[in-house]
Amino acid sequence: MFSGPLNQGRSPFNLFGALYLKGRITANRSCHKAQESALWFQTERDFIRYSTDNDVIGSNYIYSLEEIVKTRNTTKSKRNKSCALRITLLLGVCYAANIGGTGTLIGTGSNLAFIAMLEKIYPGSEEISFATWMVYNVPGVFLCTIIGWFYLWLINIYFSKMKQNDESKDEIYGIISKRYGQLGTLTSHEISVIALFSLLIALWIFRDPKFIPGWYTALGFKLKVGDSTTAIAILFLMFFLPSNFRDLDSPRILEWKTAQAKFPWAVIFLVGSGASLAQGAQVSGLSHSIGLMLSALKALPPGLIVAITCFSTAAATEIFSNLTTTVILLPILSQMVR
């Protein structure tokens, strides 16, 4: 009926008994303290024998199990709600990172692979600029973000009946304010990076936005200037400009050892290998053969074809990385729709 004698390592819950022997803790102390120093018994007979010998029945040494369980259940309920909010925030970051990556050309490596493969498969097609990509994809980013937020709110907040806790809200605000204060003021190095990155984004967007003449057209360049050209130009500036303009001998904004350690070299190798794979598939006729096998899908409605393609690609990303899936499927799909 009761747990083992004086065993503090066992669970504080007694699933069969109705009483807890508190020991030598006074009635004014908390129920939690009573649990910590409680006496535990293997059987109900042991409990009765001890109670008779020590004359504790009816004294304030007896604590009801209901009070202890109620206290523990309240704490557990608060912990579960806190866990639900934590899961919601963590999943929200992951969902937002995946959704937001489709908004710009540089949002994820899959977008860069798509542009590289598009230029390889359709060399005479109209170029997709940074601005035209954003015009097409940013509305979808907002829509998917709203859907993702609603899904997380519905599953982890609404159904769990989570209520706003002003005490926790003030605590979180205090932590964020403290961390923000620890950041200090912007350094010259940080200001330089922000300025150069803002300049790069502006050059990307207004190079050839299509809806207005871009700086590429206005300056009358005879050679083709792509987005990679402006990125390389800003990169050279970061290698040559000092991180502190008040001290020209200060380290450069970007040093080679930092670039070598932090640069995602895997993207270059994957894009290059993907382009080689696509070229090999075209030369060997593999893309043509697979495209012919999938040509039966042309008899289906376009919406259904898109749905099949999306679900198949999503299933492939469960095994391969997004970048690998992109470079493998794009040549096959391009051959299928020809």
mmCIF file of C-alpha atoms in Angstrom:
data_model
loop_
_atom_site.group_PDB
_atom_site.id
_atom_site.type_symbol
_atom_site.label_atom_id
_atom_site.label_comp_id
_atom_site.label_asym_id
_atom_site.label_seq_id
_atom_site.Cartn_x
_atom_site.Cartn_y
_atom_site.Cartn_z
ATOM 1 C CA MET A 1 0.000 0.000 0.000
ATOM 2 C CA PHE A 2 2.877 2.375 0.759
ATOM 3 C CA SER A 3 6.289 2.902 -0.789
ATOM 4 C CA GLY A 4 9.560 1.641 0.685
ATOM 5 C CA PRO A 5 10.731 2.863 4.112
ATOM 6 C CA LEU A 6 12.624 6.165 4.195
ATOM 7 C CA ASN A 7 13.325 5.953 0.478
ATOM 8 C CA GLN A 8 13.670 9.543 -0.662
ATOM 9 C CA GLY A 9 14.587 8.541 -4.210
ATOM 10 C CA ARG A 10 11.175 7.045 -4.991
ATOM 11 C CA SER A 11 8.264 8.842 -6.547
ATOM 12 C CA PRO A 12 6.400 11.096 -4.061
ATOM 13 C CA PHE A 13 3.052 9.770 -5.295
ATOM 14 C CA ASN A 14 1.349 6.941 -3.446
ATOM 15 C CA LEU A 15 -0.977 5.303 -5.941
ATOM 16 C CA PHE A 16 -2.789 3.140 -3.373
ATOM 17 C CA GLY A 17 -2.774 4.930 -0.027
ATOM 18 C CA ALA A 18 -4.783 7.957 1.034
ATOM 19 C CA LEU A 19 -2.372 9.413 3.566
ATOM 20 C CA TYR A 20 1.201 10.667 3.724
ATOM 21 C CA LEU A 21 3.180 10.605 6.927
ATOM 22 C CA LYS A 22 4.984 13.888 7.038
ATOM 23 C CA GLY A 23 7.601 12.996 9.625
ATOM 24 C CA ARG A 24 8.909 15.737 11.870
ATOM 25 C CA ILE A 25 7.920 18.677 9.669
ATOM 26 C CA THR A 26 5.577 21.136 11.334
ATOM 27 C CA ALA A 27 2.160 21.791 9.865
ATOM 28 C CA ASN A 28 3.089 25.369 8.981
ATOM 29 C CA ARG A 29 5.681 24.318 6.406
ATOM 30 C CA SER A 30 4.890 23.799 2.750
ATOM 31 C CA CYS A 31 3.527 20.601 1.310
ATOM 32 C CA HIS A 32 6.650 20.345 -0.841
ATOM 33 C CA LYS A 33 8.850 20.281 2.280
ATOM 34 C CA ALA A 34 6.618 17.605 3.736
ATOM 35 C CA GLN A 35 7.195 15.399 0.718
ATOM 36 C CA GLU A 36 10.971 15.789 0.892
ATOM 37 C CA SER A 37 11.290 14.344 4.422
ATOM 38 C CA ALA A 38 8.311 11.966 4.382
ATOM 39 C CA LEU A 39 8.530 8.475 5.802
ATOM 40 C CA TRP A 40 7.714 5.716 3.323
ATOM 41 C CA PHE A 41 6.389 2.257 4.126
ATOM 42 C CA GLN A 42 6.384 -0.978 2.208
ATOM 43 C CA THR A 43 2.932 -2.083 3.362
ATOM 44 C CA GLU A 44 -0.087 -0.640 5.078
ATOM 45 C CA ARG A 45 0.605 -2.899 8.089
ATOM 46 C CA ASP A 46 4.016 -1.241 8.569
ATOM 47 C CA PHE A 47 2.366 2.149 8.458
ATOM 48 C CA ILE A 48 -0.257 1.183 11.067
ATOM 49 C CA ARG A 49 2.390 -0.353 13.340
ATOM 50 C CA TYR A 50 4.539 2.790 13.171
ATOM 51 C CA SER A 51 1.513 5.017 13.712
ATOM 52 C CA THR A 52 0.439 3.047 16.782
ATOM 53 C CA ASP A 53 3.910 3.004 18.336
ATOM 54 C CA ASN A 54 4.529 6.722 17.793
ATOM 55 C CA ASP A 55 0.994 7.982 18.406
ATOM 56 C CA VAL A 56 0.814 10.025 15.196
ATOM 57 C CA ILE A 57 -2.723 9.183 14.086
ATOM 58 C CA GLY A 58 -4.864 12.281 14.203
ATOM 59 C CA SER A 59 -1.918 14.647 14.725
ATOM 60 C CA ASN A 60 -0.762 17.295 12.299
ATOM 61 C CA TYR A 61 1.884 14.865 11.006
ATOM 62 C CA ILE A 62 -0.637 13.389 8.562
ATOM 63 C CA TYR A 63 -0.968 15.047 5.169
ATOM 64 C CA SER A 64 -3.632 14.128 2.698
ATOM 65 C CA LEU A 65 -2.571 12.724 -0.635
ATOM 66 C CA GLU A 66 -5.128 14.924 -2.369
ATOM 67 C CA GLU A 67 -3.322 18.114 -1.328
ATOM 68 C CA ILE A 68 0.032 16.851 -2.535
ATOM 69 C CA VAL A 69 -1.370 15.591 -5.844
ATOM 70 C CA LYS A 70 -3.188 18.880 -6.385
ATOM 71 C CA THR A 71 0.022 20.851 -5.856
ATOM 72 C CA ARG A 72 1.978 18.606 -8.188
ATOM 73 C CA ASN A 73 -0.730 18.645 -10.873
ATOM 74 C CA THR A 74 -0.825 22.455 -10.826
ATOM 75 C CA THR A 75 2.952 22.636 -11.277
ATOM 76 C CA LYS A 76 2.827 20.007 -14.025
ATOM 77 C CA SER A 77 0.067 21.904 -15.850
ATOM 78 C CA LYS A 78 2.103 25.116 -15.831
ATOM 79 C CA ARG A 79 5.156 23.219 -17.047
ATOM 80 C CA ASN A 80 3.192 21.641 -19.912
ATOM 81 C CA LYS A 81 1.882 25.021 -21.056
ATOM 82 C CA SER A 82 5.380 26.485 -20.925
ATOM 83 C CA CYS A 83 6.637 23.524 -22.951
ATOM 84 C CA ALA A 84 3.890 24.081 -25.546
ATOM 85 C CA LEU A 85 4.938 27.714 -25.978
ATOM 86 C CA ARG A 86 8.587 26.698 -26.250
ATOM 87 C CA ILE A 87 7.789 24.144 -28.949
ATOM 88 C CA THR A 88 5.689 26.710 -30.810
ATOM 89 C CA LEU A 89 8.520 29.244 -30.861
ATOM 90 C CA LEU A 90 11.136 26.716 -31.955
ATOM 91 C CA LEU A 91 8.957 25.320 -34.741
ATOM 92 C CA GLY A 92 8.013 28.859 -35.744
ATOM 93 C CA VAL A 93 11.679 29.722 -36.307
ATOM 94 C CA CYS A 94 12.193 26.591 -38.428
ATOM 95 C CA TYR A 95 9.039 27.160 -40.473
ATOM 96 C CA ALA A 96 9.837 30.846 -41.004
ATOM 97 C CA ALA A 97 13.397 30.044 -42.113
ATOM 98 C CA ASN A 98 12.135 27.591 -44.736
ATOM 99 C CA ILE A 99 9.359 29.885 -45.943
ATOM 100 C CA GLY A 100 11.448 33.060 -45.963
ATOM 101 C CA GLY A 101 14.198 31.371 -47.951
ATOM 102 C CA THR A 102 12.007 31.384 -51.056
ATOM 103 C CA GLY A 103 11.586 35.176 -51.035
ATOM 104 C CA THR A 104 14.920 36.191 -52.583
ATOM 105 C CA LEU A 105 17.546 34.695 -54.839
ATOM 106 C CA ILE A 106 20.044 34.430 -52.002
ATOM 107 C CA GLY A 107 17.518 33.082 -49.491
ATOM 108 C CA THR A 108 18.680 29.486 -49.884
ATOM 109 C CA GLY A 109 21.085 27.455 -51.974
ATOM 110 C CA SER A 110 18.221 25.847 -53.890
ATOM 111 C CA ASN A 111 17.361 29.202 -55.465
ATOM 112 C CA LEU A 112 20.944 29.690 -56.647
ATOM 113 C CA ALA A 113 20.981 26.159 -58.018
ATOM 114 C CA PHE A 114 17.734 26.846 -59.876
ATOM 115 C CA ILE A 115 19.170 29.946 -61.555
ATOM 116 C CA ALA A 116 22.374 28.117 -62.503
ATOM 117 C CA MET A 117 20.442 25.159 -63.914
ATOM 118 C CA LEU A 118 18.035 27.445 -65.754
ATOM 119 C CA GLU A 119 20.877 29.232 -67.528
ATOM 120 C CA LYS A 120 22.392 25.861 -68.413
ATOM 121 C CA ILE A 121 19.211 24.207 -69.684
ATOM 122 C CA TYR A 122 17.670 27.301 -71.341
ATOM 123 C CA PRO A 123 20.621 29.508 -72.309
ATOM 124 C CA GLY A 124 18.504 31.831 -74.458
ATOM 125 C CA SER A 125 15.731 32.422 -71.926
ATOM 126 C CA GLU A 126 14.991 35.771 -70.314
ATOM 127 C CA GLU A 127 17.115 36.409 -67.249
ATOM 128 C CA ILE A 128 15.478 36.296 -63.828
ATOM 129 C CA SER A 129 16.731 39.269 -61.834
ATOM 130 C CA PHE A 130 16.742 39.819 -58.096
ATOM 131 C CA ALA A 131 13.753 42.169 -58.334
ATOM 132 C CA THR A 132 11.602 39.975 -60.587
ATOM 133 C CA TRP A 133 12.209 36.994 -58.315
ATOM 134 C CA MET A 134 11.020 39.002 -55.307
ATOM 135 C CA VAL A 135 7.945 40.308 -57.127
ATOM 136 C CA TYR A 136 6.909 36.743 -57.910
ATOM 137 C CA ASN A 137 7.772 35.055 -54.591
ATOM 138 C CA VAL A 138 7.362 37.602 -51.772
ATOM 139 C CA PRO A 139 3.508 37.456 -51.862
ATOM 140 C CA GLY A 140 3.724 33.689 -51.479
ATOM 141 C CA VAL A 141 6.093 34.132 -48.532
ATOM 142 C CA PHE A 142 3.553 36.319 -46.714
ATOM 143 C CA LEU A 143 0.731 33.867 -47.452
ATOM 144 C CA CYS A 144 2.692 30.818 -46.284
ATOM 145 C CA THR A 145 3.860 32.680 -43.169
ATOM 146 C CA ILE A 146 0.261 33.435 -42.202
ATOM 147 C CA ILE A 147 -0.731 29.802 -42.793
ATOM 148 C CA GLY A 148 2.226 28.563 -40.732
ATOM 149 C CA TRP A 149 1.421 30.957 -37.883
ATOM 150 C CA PHE A 150 -2.232 29.916 -37.861
ATOM 151 C CA TYR A 151 -1.303 26.236 -37.809
ATOM 152 C CA LEU A 152 1.088 26.647 -34.862
ATOM 153 C CA TRP A 153 -1.349 28.867 -32.983
ATOM 154 C CA LEU A 154 -4.212 26.438 -33.537
ATOM 155 C CA ILE A 155 -2.319 23.279 -32.549
ATOM 156 C CA ASN A 156 -0.035 24.443 -29.746
ATOM 157 C CA ILE A 157 -1.822 27.450 -28.243
ATOM 158 C CA TYR A 158 -5.555 27.342 -28.933
ATOM 159 C CA PHE A 159 -6.090 23.628 -28.308
ATOM 160 C CA SER A 160 -3.812 23.678 -25.255
ATOM 161 C CA LYS A 161 -5.883 26.593 -23.857
ATOM 162 C CA MET A 162 -2.771 28.594 -23.088
ATOM 163 C CA LYS A 163 -3.438 31.852 -21.255
ATOM 164 C CA GLN A 164 -1.264 34.927 -21.084
ATOM 165 C CA ASN A 165 0.878 35.081 -17.959
ATOM 166 C CA ASP A 166 1.780 38.656 -17.018
ATOM 167 C CA GLU A 167 4.518 37.482 -14.667
ATOM 168 C CA SER A 168 6.213 35.430 -17.381
ATOM 169 C CA LYS A 169 5.722 38.261 -19.853
ATOM 170 C CA ASP A 170 7.533 40.710 -17.573
ATOM 171 C CA GLU A 171 10.293 38.183 -16.969
ATOM 172 C CA ILE A 172 10.846 37.627 -20.693
ATOM 173 C CA TYR A 173 10.816 41.363 -21.342
ATOM 174 C CA GLY A 174 13.431 41.829 -18.623
ATOM 175 C CA ILE A 175 15.692 39.155 -20.119
ATOM 176 C CA ILE A 176 15.433 40.641 -23.614
ATOM 177 C CA SER A 177 16.112 44.156 -22.303
ATOM 178 C CA LYS A 178 19.148 42.913 -20.397
ATOM 179 C CA ARG A 179 20.559 41.114 -23.433
ATOM 180 C CA TYR A 180 19.910 44.153 -25.609
ATOM 181 C CA GLY A 181 21.757 46.366 -23.137
ATOM 182 C CA GLN A 182 24.729 44.004 -23.201
ATOM 183 C CA LEU A 183 25.091 44.462 -26.971
ATOM 184 C CA GLY A 184 26.457 47.967 -26.563
ATOM 185 C CA THR A 185 26.766 50.502 -29.374
ATOM 186 C CA LEU A 186 27.517 49.689 -32.999
ATOM 187 C CA THR A 187 31.210 49.451 -33.802
ATOM 188 C CA SER A 188 32.849 50.880 -36.913
ATOM 189 C CA HIS A 189 33.287 47.332 -38.209
ATOM 190 C CA GLU A 190 29.567 46.585 -37.866
ATOM 191 C CA ILE A 191 28.558 49.888 -39.473
ATOM 192 C CA SER A 192 30.825 49.153 -42.458
ATOM 193 C CA VAL A 193 29.285 45.707 -42.954
ATOM 194 C CA ILE A 194 25.743 47.114 -42.738
ATOM 195 C CA ALA A 195 26.549 49.869 -45.252
ATOM 196 C CA LEU A 196 28.176 47.521 -47.773
ATOM 197 C CA PHE A 197 25.430 44.921 -47.445
ATOM 198 C CA SER A 198 22.735 47.578 -47.935
ATOM 199 C CA LEU A 199 24.587 48.815 -51.012
ATOM 200 C CA LEU A 200 24.753 45.269 -52.376
ATOM 201 C CA ILE A 201 21.009 44.714 -51.888
ATOM 202 C CA ALA A 202 20.246 48.019 -53.637
ATOM 203 C CA LEU A 203 22.515 47.097 -56.563
ATOM 204 C CA TRP A 204 20.857 43.705 -56.854
ATOM 205 C CA ILE A 205 17.314 45.051 -56.806
ATOM 206 C CA PHE A 206 17.867 47.976 -59.173
ATOM 207 C CA ARG A 207 20.299 46.354 -61.597
ATOM 208 C CA ASP A 208 17.542 45.335 -64.001
ATOM 209 C CA PRO A 209 14.141 45.448 -62.261
ATOM 210 C CA LYS A 210 12.275 45.212 -65.618
ATOM 211 C CA PHE A 211 9.461 47.572 -64.554
ATOM 212 C CA ILE A 212 11.875 50.564 -64.603
ATOM 213 C CA PRO A 213 15.261 51.076 -66.300
ATOM 214 C CA GLY A 214 18.010 49.779 -64.038
ATOM 215 C CA TRP A 215 21.450 51.209 -63.366
ATOM 216 C CA TYR A 216 22.901 48.550 -65.675
ATOM 217 C CA THR A 217 20.933 50.040 -68.597
ATOM 218 C CA ALA A 218 21.425 53.658 -67.535
ATOM 219 C CA LEU A 219 25.222 53.365 -67.416
ATOM 220 C CA GLY A 220 25.244 51.750 -70.864
ATOM 221 C CA PHE A 221 27.419 48.733 -70.108
ATOM 222 C CA LYS A 222 28.234 46.768 -73.237
ATOM 223 C CA LEU A 223 29.290 43.696 -71.304
ATOM 224 C CA LYS A 224 26.796 41.686 -69.310
ATOM 225 C CA VAL A 225 26.763 42.592 -65.627
ATOM 226 C CA GLY A 226 25.010 39.999 -63.501
ATOM 227 C CA ASP A 227 24.208 39.752 -59.824
ATOM 228 C CA SER A 228 27.416 37.835 -59.245
ATOM 229 C CA THR A 229 29.442 40.767 -60.609
ATOM 230 C CA THR A 230 28.094 43.189 -58.009
ATOM 231 C CA ALA A 231 28.614 40.600 -55.258
ATOM 232 C CA ILE A 232 32.265 40.134 -56.250
ATOM 233 C CA ALA A 233 32.766 43.924 -56.338
ATOM 234 C CA ILE A 234 31.429 44.344 -52.790
ATOM 235 C CA LEU A 235 33.525 41.369 -51.685
ATOM 236 C CA PHE A 236 36.702 43.025 -52.963
ATOM 237 C CA LEU A 237 35.804 46.192 -51.060
ATOM 238 C CA MET A 238 35.438 44.159 -47.868
ATOM 239 C CA PHE A 239 38.895 42.663 -48.394
ATOM 240 C CA PHE A 240 40.552 46.071 -48.913
ATOM 241 C CA LEU A 241 38.679 48.521 -46.663
ATOM 242 C CA PRO A 242 39.760 48.783 -42.990
ATOM 243 C CA SER A 243 37.340 47.757 -40.272
ATOM 244 C CA ASN A 244 38.033 51.053 -38.459
ATOM 245 C CA PHE A 245 38.238 54.127 -40.687
ATOM 246 C CA ARG A 246 39.932 56.080 -37.904
ATOM 247 C CA ASP A 247 42.789 53.579 -37.994
ATOM 248 C CA LEU A 248 43.828 52.674 -41.528
ATOM 249 C CA ASP A 249 46.158 49.978 -40.192
ATOM 250 C CA SER A 250 43.297 48.119 -38.523
ATOM 251 C CA PRO A 251 42.342 44.653 -39.834
ATOM 252 C CA ARG A 252 40.310 44.512 -43.029
ATOM 253 C CA ILE A 253 36.529 44.198 -42.873
ATOM 254 C CA LEU A 254 36.826 40.625 -44.123
ATOM 255 C CA GLU A 255 39.980 38.539 -43.888
ATOM 256 C CA TRP A 256 40.761 35.524 -46.003
ATOM 257 C CA LYS A 257 41.012 33.110 -43.076
ATOM 258 C CA THR A 258 37.492 34.091 -42.021
ATOM 259 C CA ALA A 259 36.133 33.675 -45.548
ATOM 260 C CA GLN A 260 37.881 30.332 -45.905
ATOM 261 C CA ALA A 261 36.407 29.024 -42.654
ATOM 262 C CA LYS A 262 32.867 30.417 -42.999
ATOM 263 C CA PHE A 263 32.174 30.273 -46.732
ATOM 264 C CA PRO A 264 29.676 27.538 -47.744
ATOM 265 C CA TRP A 265 31.945 25.721 -50.167
ATOM 266 C CA ALA A 266 29.471 22.847 -50.330
ATOM 267 C CA VAL A 267 27.062 25.049 -52.291
ATOM 268 C CA ILE A 268 29.631 25.601 -55.047
ATOM 269 C CA PHE A 269 30.470 21.903 -55.275
ATOM 270 C CA LEU A 270 26.811 20.863 -55.265
ATOM 271 C CA VAL A 271 25.822 23.421 -57.899
ATOM 272 C CA GLY A 272 28.807 22.452 -60.045
ATOM 273 C CA SER A 273 28.156 18.750 -59.669
ATOM 274 C CA GLY A 274 24.471 19.326 -60.351
ATOM 275 C CA ALA A 275 25.252 21.171 -63.566
ATOM 276 C CA SER A 276 27.596 18.345 -64.590
ATOM 277 C CA LEU A 277 24.922 15.786 -63.738
ATOM 278 C CA ALA A 278 22.342 17.657 -65.788
ATOM 279 C CA GLN A 279 24.704 17.938 -68.746
ATOM 280 C CA GLY A 280 25.570 14.242 -68.530
ATOM 281 C CA ALA A 281 21.895 13.291 -68.341
ATOM 282 C CA GLN A 282 21.153 15.354 -71.442
ATOM 283 C CA VAL A 283 24.116 14.072 -73.461
ATOM 284 C CA SER A 284 23.474 10.424 -72.573
ATOM 285 C CA GLY A 285 19.759 10.754 -73.293
ATOM 286 C CA LEU A 286 18.721 9.849 -69.742
ATOM 287 C CA SER A 287 16.688 13.025 -69.297
ATOM 288 C CA HIS A 288 14.941 12.398 -72.607
ATOM 289 C CA SER A 289 14.092 8.797 -71.654
ATOM 290 C CA ILE A 290 12.748 9.731 -68.235
ATOM 291 C CA GLY A 291 10.843 12.629 -69.770
ATOM 292 C CA LEU A 292 9.188 10.271 -72.243
ATOM 293 C CA MET A 293 8.161 7.928 -69.414
ATOM 294 C CA LEU A 294 6.637 10.838 -67.541
ATOM 295 C CA SER A 295 5.004 12.330 -70.632
ATOM 296 C CA ALA A 296 1.847 10.383 -69.786
ATOM 297 C CA LEU A 297 1.259 12.947 -67.060
ATOM 298 C CA LYS A 298 0.523 15.542 -69.743
ATOM 299 C CA ALA A 299 -2.943 14.037 -70.109
ATOM 300 C CA LEU A 300 -3.752 15.095 -66.548
ATOM 301 C CA PRO A 301 -5.028 18.557 -65.604
ATOM 302 C CA PRO A 302 -2.212 21.088 -65.023
ATOM 303 C CA GLY A 303 -3.216 21.573 -61.393
ATOM 304 C CA LEU A 304 -2.937 17.852 -60.721
ATOM 305 C CA ILE A 305 0.461 17.719 -62.432
ATOM 306 C CA VAL A 306 1.713 20.527 -60.188
ATOM 307 C CA ALA A 307 0.332 18.744 -57.111
ATOM 308 C CA ILE A 308 2.052 15.471 -58.051
ATOM 309 C CA THR A 309 5.304 17.316 -58.691
ATOM 310 C CA CYS A 310 5.140 19.184 -55.374
ATOM 311 C CA PHE A 311 4.374 16.102 -53.292
ATOM 312 C CA SER A 312 7.028 14.051 -55.101
ATOM 313 C CA THR A 313 9.631 16.753 -54.532
ATOM 314 C CA ALA A 314 8.638 17.074 -50.876
ATOM 315 C CA ALA A 315 9.020 13.310 -50.473
ATOM 316 C CA ALA A 316 12.451 13.422 -52.134
ATOM 317 C CA THR A 317 13.659 16.095 -49.699
ATOM 318 C CA GLU A 318 13.032 13.650 -46.847
ATOM 319 C CA ILE A 319 15.948 11.603 -48.210
ATOM 320 C CA PHE A 320 18.124 14.119 -50.070
ATOM 321 C CA SER A 321 19.004 17.708 -49.258
ATOM 322 C CA ASN A 322 17.015 20.505 -50.886
ATOM 323 C CA LEU A 323 19.962 21.440 -53.077
ATOM 324 C CA THR A 324 20.547 17.889 -54.280
ATOM 325 C CA THR A 325 16.856 17.394 -55.019
ATOM 326 C CA THR A 326 16.812 20.600 -57.060
ATOM 327 C CA VAL A 327 19.742 19.711 -59.291
ATOM 328 C CA ILE A 328 18.407 16.176 -59.883
ATOM 329 C CA LEU A 329 14.751 16.946 -60.617
ATOM 330 C CA LEU A 330 15.034 20.145 -62.655
ATOM 331 C CA PRO A 331 16.563 18.534 -65.795
ATOM 332 C CA ILE A 332 13.989 15.722 -65.647
ATOM 333 C CA LEU A 333 11.039 18.085 -65.272
ATOM 334 C CA SER A 334 12.309 20.374 -68.016
ATOM 335 C CA GLN A 335 12.518 17.425 -70.388
ATOM 336 C CA MET A 336 9.038 16.239 -69.401
ATOM 337 C CA VAL A 337 7.317 19.533 -70.275
ATOM 338 C CA ARG A 338 8.973 19.963 -73.656
#
